[in-house]
Amino acid sequence: MSGILVVQEARGDGNARAFQETLAAGRLLAGLTGQAMEAAGIGDQNKDLFLHVTGTPPARAHAIRHPLLEKYTSDGYVLAFEQLIKKLAPDYVLFPHSYQVRDYVPRLATRFGKVMISDVTAIEAGPGFVRQLFQGKLSATYRPAGSGPCFVSIQSGAFRADAGGGGAMDIEEFAPEIDAAQIRTKPGEPFRGAAQTVDLGSAQRIVSVGRGIKEAENLPLVQALAEALGAELAASRPICDNGWLPMERQVGSSGHTVAPKLYLAVGISGAIQHLVGMKGSQCIVAINKDPDAPIFEVADYGIVGDLFEVVPALTEAVKAAK
Ligand SMILES: Cc1cc2nc3c(=O)[nH]c(=O)nc-3n(C[C@H](O)[C@H](O)[C@H](O)COP(=O)(O)OP(=O)(O)OC[C@H]3O[C@@H](n4cnc5c(N)ncnc54)[C@H](O)[C@@H]3O)c2cc1C
């Protein structure tokens, strides 16, 4: 038994970014363990992703094909991956942490007498899989005991997809044996966390506003900064709960996880539920009048000041610099 298998999200767009991030986690694990990495995915629709990876591609990809897998069911997916994993016998199986994965992978893991180590944010030598507990107040490292397979899901935004390089993998077809009687569920419409008019997940720059803005009438101030920077506008939860901005713009544990190049937090305290959604950003800038606000603990640059003075000045400076 050896090797690392990285599994794609099976949905229309293959959740390309999550797959690339999971591959980056897989490469790190491969470096730590000296094991080879392969990839797997269901159906034809995501086959393109096997051809367009960034970073060193896995040597081989397994395209799982069966008419009963055209629509997602946990029964079908468990059966298919159980057979593939038994055939390949990998030590580690890595998944992007998605609604779908949360649904079927714990059951898949129990078929092997294992559990899923979920929401992993870092991988240490050993290997140890790091995940947060109690809304991020504690961080725990899990070191799997015994032999594989070890099932791990990777938190979105925790690993950066490798840039450049890339290439195609050799694709092998895998046809599992599945009987219609084994599928006990009828697939409904796939769940979407938020309407997809804005894709915060792939935004390069985000200006995010919190309760420090005080009233909805003041939002244009921050909107102007976002526009000047060519950034998407996002928010902490109270702003969306108040209906000042739509829920699809909420960042955090019950909103989106983002990892832009620039995350500018305006009047946001930095509660842990917010931090888990944005701390993977490459450069974090925080504007807050409280020098002890927890947001400054994760910020690369901090401006202690009144946002009603700082934000207009910053907007003017950005416009002038263009
Ligand atoms: C189960 C659960 C899930 C949650 N999910 C999320 C989530 O997904 N996303 C999320 O964001 N929160 C979430 N929360 C809420 C979270 O706990 C915080 O309440 C929330 O993030 C606080 O938002 P805030 O920082 O905008 O407001 P506050 O905590 O009120 O902070 C406002 C900040 O603005 C600063 N400020 C005030 N006036 C000015 C000024 N004039 N100039 C500059 N700074 C100023 C203050 O110093 C303060 O730091 C969740 C909570 C729970 C229990």
Coordinates of C-alpha atoms and ligand atoms in Angstrom, one line a residue:
M1 CA 0.0 0.0 0.0
S2 CA 1.4 3.4 -1.0
G3 CA 0.7 6.6 -2.9
I4 CA -1.4 9.6 -2.7
L5 CA -4.7 9.9 -4.5
V6 CA -6.1 13.4 -5.1
V7 CA -9.9 13.4 -5.9
Q8 CA -11.7 16.0 -7.9
E9 CA -15.0 17.6 -7.0
A10 CA -17.5 16.1 -9.3
R11 CA -19.7 18.9 -10.4
G12 CA -20.2 20.7 -13.7
D13 CA -17.1 22.9 -13.5
G14 CA -15.1 20.4 -11.5
N15 CA -14.5 23.1 -8.9
A16 CA -11.2 23.8 -10.7
R17 CA -9.7 26.0 -8.0
A18 CA -10.4 23.5 -5.2
F19 CA -8.8 20.7 -7.2
Q20 CA -5.7 22.8 -7.9
E21 CA -5.4 23.6 -4.2
T22 CA -5.9 19.9 -3.2
L23 CA -3.2 19.0 -5.7
A24 CA -0.9 21.5 -4.0
A25 CA -1.6 19.8 -0.6
G26 CA -0.9 16.5 -2.3
R27 CA 2.5 17.7 -3.7
L28 CA 3.4 18.8 -0.2
L29 CA 2.4 15.5 1.3
A30 CA 4.3 13.7 -1.6
G31 CA 7.4 15.7 -0.6
L32 CA 7.1 14.8 3.1
T33 CA 6.4 11.1 2.5
G34 CA 8.3 10.4 -0.7
Q35 CA 5.2 8.9 -2.2
A36 CA 3.9 9.3 -5.7
M37 CA 0.7 11.2 -6.4
E38 CA -2.2 10.3 -8.7
A39 CA -5.6 11.9 -9.4
A40 CA -9.1 10.6 -9.8
G41 CA -12.4 12.1 -10.9
I42 CA -15.9 10.9 -11.9
G43 CA -17.4 11.3 -15.3
D44 CA -16.4 13.0 -18.5
Q45 CA -17.5 16.5 -17.6
N46 CA -14.4 17.3 -15.6
K47 CA -11.9 15.5 -17.7
D48 CA -10.5 18.8 -19.0
L49 CA -9.2 19.5 -15.5
F50 CA -6.8 16.6 -15.9
L51 CA -5.4 18.3 -18.9
H52 CA -4.9 21.8 -17.4
V53 CA -3.3 21.5 -14.0
T54 CA -0.8 24.1 -12.9
G55 CA 2.4 22.9 -11.1
T56 CA 3.8 19.4 -11.7
P57 CA 0.9 17.2 -12.8
P58 CA 0.4 13.7 -11.2
A59 CA 1.7 11.0 -13.5
R60 CA -1.7 9.4 -13.9
A61 CA -5.4 10.2 -13.6
H62 CA -8.2 7.8 -13.2
A63 CA -11.5 8.8 -14.9
I64 CA -14.3 6.8 -13.3
R65 CA -17.1 6.1 -15.7
H66 CA -20.5 4.5 -15.2
P67 CA -24.0 5.5 -16.3
L68 CA -25.2 5.4 -12.7
L69 CA -22.7 8.0 -11.8
E70 CA -24.0 10.7 -14.1
K71 CA -25.8 12.3 -11.3
Y72 CA -24.4 12.6 -7.8
T73 CA -25.6 10.1 -5.2
S74 CA -23.6 9.2 -2.1
D75 CA -24.4 5.5 -2.6
G76 CA -22.9 5.5 -6.2
Y77 CA -19.9 7.5 -5.2
V78 CA -19.1 5.4 -2.2
L79 CA -19.3 2.2 -4.3
A80 CA -17.2 3.7 -7.1
F81 CA -14.4 5.1 -4.9
E82 CA -14.4 2.1 -2.7
Q83 CA -13.5 -0.1 -5.7
L84 CA -10.9 2.3 -7.1
I85 CA -9.2 2.7 -3.7
K86 CA -9.2 -1.1 -3.2
K87 CA -7.5 -1.4 -6.6
L88 CA -4.9 1.3 -6.1
A89 CA -4.4 0.9 -2.4
P90 CA -3.2 4.4 -1.7
D91 CA -1.9 5.4 1.7
Y92 CA -3.6 8.8 1.5
V93 CA -6.8 10.0 -0.3
L94 CA -7.2 13.8 -0.5
F95 CA -10.4 15.6 -1.3
P96 CA -11.4 19.3 -1.5
H97 CA -13.6 20.1 1.5
S98 CA -17.0 20.6 -0.2
Y99 CA -20.6 19.9 0.5
Q100 CA -20.4 16.8 -1.7
V101 CA -17.3 15.5 0.1
R102 CA -18.9 16.1 3.5
D103 CA -21.8 14.0 2.3
Y104 CA -20.1 10.9 1.0
V105 CA -16.6 10.7 2.2
P106 CA -17.2 9.9 5.9
R107 CA -19.3 6.9 4.7
L108 CA -16.6 5.9 2.3
A109 CA -14.0 6.1 5.0
T110 CA -16.0 3.8 7.3
R111 CA -15.9 1.1 4.6
F112 CA -12.2 1.0 5.3
G113 CA -12.7 1.2 9.1
K114 CA -11.4 4.8 9.0
V115 CA -12.6 8.3 9.6
M116 CA -12.3 11.4 7.5
I117 CA -9.9 14.1 8.8
S118 CA -11.8 17.1 7.6
D119 CA -11.1 20.8 7.0
V120 CA -7.3 20.3 7.0
T121 CA -5.5 23.7 6.8
A122 CA -1.9 22.5 7.0
I123 CA 0.3 19.4 6.7
E124 CA 3.3 18.8 8.9
A125 CA 6.2 16.4 8.7
G126 CA 5.2 13.0 10.2
P127 CA 2.8 13.5 8.4
G128 CA 0.4 15.4 10.7
F129 CA -2.8 16.9 9.5
V130 CA -3.7 20.2 11.1
R131 CA -7.3 21.3 11.6
Q132 CA -9.0 23.8 13.8
L133 CA -11.4 23.0 16.7
F134 CA -13.9 25.1 18.5
Q135 CA -14.3 27.8 15.8
G136 CA -10.6 28.2 15.5
K137 CA -9.8 28.7 19.2
L138 CA -7.7 25.5 19.2
S139 CA -5.6 23.9 16.5
A140 CA -5.0 20.1 16.5
T141 CA -2.6 17.9 14.6
Y142 CA -3.9 14.4 13.7
R143 CA -1.3 11.7 13.0
P144 CA -3.0 8.7 11.4
A145 CA -2.2 5.4 13.2
G146 CA -1.8 2.1 11.4
S147 CA -1.8 1.6 7.7
G148 CA -3.8 3.5 5.1
P149 CA -5.9 4.6 3.5
C150 CA -6.1 7.9 5.3
F151 CA -9.0 10.1 4.2
V152 CA -8.4 13.8 4.4
S153 CA -10.4 16.8 3.2
I154 CA -8.6 20.1 2.4
Q155 CA -10.0 23.4 3.5
S156 CA -10.6 25.8 0.7
G157 CA -8.1 28.6 0.6
A158 CA -5.7 26.8 2.9
F159 CA -3.2 25.8 0.2
R160 CA -2.2 27.9 -2.7
A161 CA -2.5 26.4 -6.1
D162 CA 0.9 26.1 -7.7
A163 CA 1.5 28.6 -10.4
G164 CA 3.0 28.0 -13.8
G165 CA 4.3 24.7 -15.1
G166 CA 1.6 22.2 -15.7
G167 CA 0.9 19.7 -18.4
A168 CA -1.4 16.8 -19.1
M169 CA -1.7 13.5 -17.2
D170 CA -2.1 10.1 -18.7
I171 CA -5.8 9.3 -18.3
E172 CA -6.9 5.7 -17.5
E173 CA -10.6 4.7 -17.5
F174 CA -12.0 2.9 -14.5
A175 CA -15.4 1.2 -14.8
P176 CA -16.7 0.3 -11.3
E177 CA -19.4 -2.4 -10.9
I178 CA -22.6 -0.8 -9.7
D179 CA -26.1 -2.2 -9.7
A180 CA -29.1 0.2 -10.0
A181 CA -30.6 -1.5 -6.9
Q182 CA -27.6 -0.3 -4.8
I183 CA -28.5 3.4 -5.4
R184 CA -31.1 4.1 -2.8
T185 CA -31.3 7.9 -3.1
K186 CA -32.8 10.1 -5.9
P187 CA -30.6 13.1 -6.7
G188 CA -32.3 16.5 -6.4
E189 CA -30.9 19.8 -7.5
P190 CA -27.3 20.3 -6.2
F191 CA -27.1 22.7 -3.3
R192 CA -25.6 26.1 -3.9
G193 CA -24.5 28.0 -0.9
A194 CA -25.2 31.4 -2.5
A195 CA -26.4 32.8 -5.8
Q196 CA -23.5 32.9 -8.2
T197 CA -23.7 36.5 -9.4
V198 CA -20.4 37.2 -7.7
D199 CA -17.5 34.8 -7.5
L200 CA -15.6 35.9 -4.4
G201 CA -13.6 32.6 -4.5
S202 CA -11.7 33.6 -7.6
A203 CA -11.5 37.4 -6.9
Q204 CA -7.9 38.7 -6.9
R205 CA -8.7 41.7 -4.8
I206 CA -11.4 42.1 -2.1
V207 CA -12.4 45.1 -0.1
S208 CA -14.5 43.8 2.9
V209 CA -16.6 45.9 5.1
G210 CA -17.7 45.4 8.7
R211 CA -19.9 46.9 11.4
G212 CA -17.5 49.8 11.8
I213 CA -19.3 51.3 8.7
K214 CA -22.2 51.9 11.1
E215 CA -25.0 52.5 8.6
A216 CA -26.0 51.2 5.1
E217 CA -25.9 54.8 3.9
N218 CA -22.1 54.8 4.4
L219 CA -21.4 51.9 2.2
P220 CA -20.7 54.0 -1.0
L221 CA -17.5 55.1 0.8
V222 CA -16.2 51.6 0.7
Q223 CA -17.7 50.9 -2.7
A224 CA -15.7 53.7 -4.1
L225 CA -12.4 52.3 -2.7
A226 CA -13.3 48.8 -4.1
E227 CA -14.0 50.4 -7.5
A228 CA -10.7 52.4 -7.5
L229 CA -8.8 49.1 -6.7
G230 CA -10.7 47.0 -9.2
A231 CA -11.8 44.9 -6.2
E232 CA -14.9 42.9 -5.3
L233 CA -16.9 44.2 -2.4
A234 CA -17.4 41.7 0.5
A235 CA -18.6 41.9 4.1
S236 CA -18.6 40.4 7.6
R237 CA -21.8 38.6 8.7
P238 CA -23.6 41.5 10.5
I239 CA -23.6 43.5 7.3
C240 CA -25.3 40.7 5.4
D241 CA -27.6 39.8 8.3
N242 CA -28.8 43.4 8.2
G243 CA -29.5 43.1 4.5
W244 CA -27.1 45.9 3.6
L245 CA -25.3 43.6 1.2
P246 CA -26.5 40.2 -0.2
M247 CA -25.5 37.0 1.6
E248 CA -23.4 36.0 -1.4
R249 CA -20.9 38.6 -0.3
Q250 CA -20.4 37.3 3.2
V251 CA -16.9 36.0 4.1
G252 CA -16.4 33.6 6.9
S253 CA -17.2 30.2 8.4
S254 CA -20.9 30.5 7.4
G255 CA -20.1 32.5 4.2
H256 CA -17.4 32.2 1.6
T257 CA -13.7 31.2 2.1
V258 CA -11.6 33.5 0.0
A259 CA -7.9 33.7 -0.8
P260 CA -7.3 36.8 -3.0
K261 CA -4.0 38.5 -3.5
L262 CA -5.3 41.5 -1.5
Y263 CA -7.9 41.5 1.3
L264 CA -8.6 44.9 2.7
A265 CA -10.7 44.7 5.9
V266 CA -12.5 47.9 6.7
G267 CA -14.0 48.2 10.2
I268 CA -13.9 44.5 10.8
S269 CA -12.9 43.3 14.3
G270 CA -11.5 39.9 13.2
A271 CA -13.8 37.4 15.0
I272 CA -12.6 33.9 14.4
Q273 CA -15.6 33.1 12.3
H274 CA -14.5 35.8 9.9
L275 CA -10.8 35.0 10.0
V276 CA -11.3 31.4 9.0
G277 CA -12.8 32.7 5.7
M278 CA -10.0 35.1 4.7
K279 CA -6.7 34.3 6.5
G280 CA -5.4 32.4 3.5
S281 CA -5.3 35.8 1.6
Q282 CA -1.8 36.6 0.3
C283 CA -1.8 40.2 1.6
I284 CA -4.1 41.4 4.3
V285 CA -4.6 45.1 5.1
A286 CA -6.8 46.1 8.0
I287 CA -8.2 49.5 8.9
N288 CA -9.6 49.7 12.4
K289 CA -9.7 52.4 15.0
D290 CA -9.0 49.8 17.8
P291 CA -5.3 49.0 18.0
D292 CA -6.1 45.8 19.9
A293 CA -8.6 44.5 17.3
P294 CA -7.8 40.8 16.5
I295 CA -7.8 41.5 12.8
F296 CA -4.3 43.0 13.3
E297 CA -3.0 39.6 14.3
V298 CA -3.4 38.3 10.8
A299 CA -2.8 41.6 9.0
D300 CA 0.3 42.2 6.9
Y301 CA -0.4 46.0 7.1
G302 CA -2.5 47.7 9.7
I303 CA -3.9 51.2 9.7
V304 CA -5.1 52.3 13.2
G305 CA -7.5 55.0 12.4
D306 CA -11.1 56.2 11.7
L307 CA -12.2 54.6 8.5
F308 CA -14.3 57.6 7.7
E309 CA -11.0 59.5 7.3
V310 CA -8.7 56.8 6.1
V311 CA -10.9 55.2 3.4
P312 CA -11.6 58.5 1.3
A313 CA -7.9 59.4 1.6
L314 CA -6.9 55.9 0.4
T315 CA -9.4 56.1 -2.5
E316 CA -8.0 59.4 -3.6
A317 CA -4.4 58.1 -3.3
V318 CA -5.3 55.0 -5.4
K319 CA -6.9 57.2 -8.1
A320 CA -4.0 59.5 -8.1
A321 CA -1.5 56.7 -8.5
K322 CA -3.3 55.3 -11.6
Ligands
LIG1 C1 -22.0 30.1 14.1 C2 -21.5 31.5 13.7 C3 -21.1 31.7 12.4 C4 -20.6 33.0 12.1 N1 -20.2 33.2 10.8 C5 -19.7 34.4 10.4 C6 -19.2 34.6 9.1 O1 -19.3 33.7 8.2 N2 -18.6 35.8 8.8 C7 -18.5 36.8 9.8 O2 -17.9 37.8 9.4 N3 -18.9 36.6 11.0 C8 -19.6 35.4 11.4 N4 -20.1 35.3 12.6 C9 -20.1 36.5 13.5 C10 -18.8 36.8 14.2 O3 -18.7 36.1 15.4 C11 -18.7 38.3 14.5 O4 -19.8 38.7 15.2 C12 -18.7 39.2 13.2 O5 -17.6 38.7 12.4 C13 -18.3 40.6 13.6 O6 -18.4 41.4 12.5 P1 -17.7 42.8 12.5 O7 -16.2 42.6 12.6 O8 -18.1 43.5 11.2 O9 -18.3 43.6 13.7 P2 -17.7 44.0 15.1 O10 -17.2 42.8 15.8 O11 -18.8 44.8 15.8 O12 -16.5 44.9 14.8 C14 -16.6 46.2 14.2 C15 -15.1 46.7 14.2 O13 -15.1 48.0 13.6 C16 -14.3 48.9 14.3 N5 -14.7 50.2 14.1 C17 -15.8 50.8 14.6 N6 -15.9 52.1 14.2 C18 -14.8 52.3 13.4 C19 -14.3 53.4 12.7 N7 -15.0 54.6 12.6 N8 -13.2 53.3 12.0 C20 -12.5 52.1 12.0 N9 -12.9 51.0 12.7 C21 -14.0 51.1 13.4 C22 -14.3 48.4 15.8 O14 -13.1 48.8 16.5 C23 -14.5 46.9 15.6 O15 -13.3 46.2 15.7 C24 -20.5 34.0 13.0 C25 -20.9 33.8 14.3 C26 -21.4 32.6 14.7 C27 -21.8 32.3 16.1

